[in-house]
């Protein structure tokens, strides 16, 4: 990768996660001089600490579309992006609990699956018995229904993010690691570039894709961004030898956990509640990156509720990362309040799966000032100034007892 920092670039992208890398790739493919500034290494933020579950199940069309368009890229990665495959199409299930909200949630699930099918997503509503036919080792007596996506799964997150950055570089983007953007610069109502430790870099357009760090960067130029850092943990568990069946990816709203296979013999688990439930923001530069002492036990109990064969699982390792939460748990993608400023942040714990399509959307927005495959209006920052921004994005949003921190 070219390490030199140019004094001028058409477009400066702040942040080298999946989103910044994807934006750079799409812009460079249009022959635009784009430079990505990453203060650490590519994928050193949430994109390197994520679960990377590639769920397409959403109750609103805009996010389902981003997830679906992205899955096409993850699925055909070697042909589209280049390099080794990154997608594991294990199959994915979203569960709904039996109990007080079951009937209404099951009706919503059926409508959501119909909407998703209309977007092109392979998904079907299934009964608990059907789930047990598919995965005979799971417990289903606490379930009302599930959505099954046979072609979804999970991605190798670091490989994908680095691969995307490499593809951007091959297309002509400059990727500068170890280079923090110290400040954005503006003149009047226009951004004019960024400041790095090596000096100022002029840019006609600046894209802020710096996750939860975006808030301070933008605040310093008077742009108020409602994005807070939320600490979230995951654990990697060794499976007992007696349970070695390949399991789906689960978004288990009944057991309050998500899980996916993690290499041969291991599973990755995240448990809802805890930090997510309390929604206490942390300082993104000073948060505990190790898991809490009691977290492995919680993770084993949660996955064992769905897969009893995991009861004897052992903790291998774990980590905490950050969700960049917006007040409505939907991302901010689009123009900012200054000319030349664009935002791609606030993914609220669900941005990895959308990364490839967000890059395309951002390139369409910046270069063409329009997008003909998705209405980008719902994602704009200025939605928070409109009356009623708290309203759900669709009438089919679920009501859950558990809180994953992000929306469905
Ligand atoms: C534990 C966990 C589990 C998750 N599970 C899933 C999941 O299953 N599926 C899913 O879709 N999403 C999931 N997510 C969310 C997903 O990982 C994120 O939404 C996504 O990775 C965000 O990508 P990004 O590029 O916007 O941000 P990041 O990957 O955080 O990238 C931002 C980058 O900006 C850099 N940066 C910050 N400030 C500066 C600066 N001043 N100058 C230069 N660089 C700067 C950072 O170093 C960082 O590399 C999970 C997140 C976590 C933490």
Short mmCIF file of C-alpha atoms and ligand atoms in Angstrom, two decimals, residues 14-20 37-41 43-47 49-53 179-181 209-213 217 232-234 258 321-324 344 347 349-353, ligand 1:
data_model
loop_
_atom_site.label_atom_id
_atom_site.label_comp_id
_atom_site.label_asym_id
_atom_site.label_seq_id
_atom_site.Cartn_x
_atom_site.Cartn_y
_atom_site.Cartn_z
CA UNK A 14 -11.78 8.96 7.70
CA UNK A 15 -11.77 5.40 9.01
CA UNK A 16 -10.56 2.11 7.61
CA UNK A 17 -13.32 -0.27 8.71
CA UNK A 18 -15.53 -2.20 6.31
CA UNK A 19 -17.51 0.97 5.60
CA UNK A 20 -14.58 3.29 4.84
CA UNK A 37 -6.98 7.74 6.67
CA UNK A 38 -6.92 5.02 9.32
CA UNK A 39 -5.38 5.81 12.66
CA UNK A 40 -4.52 2.19 13.43
CA UNK A 41 -4.58 -0.71 11.00
CA UNK A 43 -10.08 -3.35 10.62
CA UNK A 44 -8.74 -2.22 13.99
CA UNK A 45 -12.16 -0.85 14.99
CA UNK A 46 -15.48 -2.69 15.22
CA UNK A 47 -14.87 -4.39 11.87
CA UNK A 49 -14.04 -7.21 16.68
CA UNK A 50 -17.42 -8.00 15.17
CA UNK A 51 -19.49 -11.17 15.03
CA UNK A 52 -19.97 -10.58 11.27
CA UNK A 53 -23.31 -12.38 11.13
CA UNK A 179 -2.47 8.11 10.38
CA UNK A 180 -5.06 9.65 12.68
CA UNK A 181 -7.13 12.50 11.37
CA UNK A 209 -16.67 6.69 8.54
CA UNK A 210 -14.95 6.67 11.91
CA UNK A 211 -17.52 4.69 13.91
CA UNK A 212 -18.07 6.04 17.43
CA UNK A 213 -15.04 8.29 17.08
CA UNK A 217 -14.31 14.68 15.21
CA UNK A 232 -20.62 -5.12 23.73
CA UNK A 233 -18.96 -8.48 24.41
CA UNK A 234 -18.63 -11.77 22.58
CA UNK A 258 -26.63 -14.69 18.81
CA UNK A 321 -16.02 -4.00 21.05
CA UNK A 322 -18.13 -0.93 20.41
CA UNK A 323 -21.50 -0.37 18.82
CA UNK A 324 -21.83 3.20 17.46
CA UNK A 344 -21.43 6.91 7.13
CA UNK A 347 -24.41 1.54 12.40
CA UNK A 349 -24.18 -2.85 16.02
CA UNK A 350 -25.38 -4.01 12.62
CA UNK A 351 -23.11 -2.43 10.03
CA UNK A 352 -20.78 -5.19 8.94
CA UNK A 353 -23.40 -6.96 6.89
C1 LIG B 1 -19.06 -7.34 19.41
C2 LIG B 1 -19.67 -6.87 18.12
C3 LIG B 1 -20.44 -7.74 17.38
C4 LIG B 1 -21.02 -7.31 16.18
N1 LIG B 1 -21.73 -8.19 15.43
C5 LIG B 1 -22.20 -7.81 14.22
C6 LIG B 1 -22.82 -8.75 13.37
O1 LIG B 1 -22.96 -9.91 13.72
N2 LIG B 1 -23.23 -8.33 12.14
C7 LIG B 1 -23.08 -7.03 11.73
O2 LIG B 1 -23.49 -6.70 10.62
N3 LIG B 1 -22.50 -6.11 12.53
C8 LIG B 1 -22.05 -6.48 13.74
N4 LIG B 1 -21.42 -5.59 14.54
C9 LIG B 1 -21.33 -4.20 14.10
C10 LIG B 1 -20.29 -4.03 13.02
O3 LIG B 1 -19.10 -4.66 13.41
C11 LIG B 1 -20.06 -2.55 12.78
O4 LIG B 1 -21.30 -1.91 12.54
C12 LIG B 1 -19.15 -2.31 11.57
O5 LIG B 1 -17.98 -3.08 11.67
C13 LIG B 1 -18.84 -0.84 11.50
O6 LIG B 1 -17.88 -0.62 10.49
P1 LIG B 1 -17.29 0.82 10.31
O7 LIG B 1 -16.34 0.75 9.19
O8 LIG B 1 -18.39 1.80 10.28
O9 LIG B 1 -16.54 1.14 11.70
P2 LIG B 1 -15.18 0.59 12.29
O10 LIG B 1 -14.87 -0.78 11.85
O11 LIG B 1 -15.21 0.86 13.75
O12 LIG B 1 -14.12 1.53 11.60
C14 LIG B 1 -13.90 2.86 12.01
C15 LIG B 1 -12.41 3.08 11.89
O13 LIG B 1 -12.16 4.46 12.05
C16 LIG B 1 -10.87 4.57 12.64
N5 LIG B 1 -10.75 5.91 13.20
C17 LIG B 1 -11.43 6.42 14.24
N6 LIG B 1 -11.08 7.70 14.45
C18 LIG B 1 -10.16 8.00 13.49
C19 LIG B 1 -9.43 9.18 13.18
N7 LIG B 1 -9.57 10.31 13.90
N8 LIG B 1 -8.56 9.14 12.15
C20 LIG B 1 -8.41 8.00 11.41
N9 LIG B 1 -9.08 6.85 11.68
C21 LIG B 1 -9.96 6.87 12.70
C22 LIG B 1 -10.85 3.47 13.68
O14 LIG B 1 -9.53 3.11 14.04
C23 LIG B 1 -11.60 2.35 12.95
O15 LIG B 1 -10.73 1.43 12.31
C24 LIG B 1 -20.83 -5.98 15.74
C25 LIG B 1 -20.04 -5.10 16.48
C26 LIG B 1 -19.46 -5.55 17.67
C27 LIG B 1 -18.61 -4.61 18.45
#
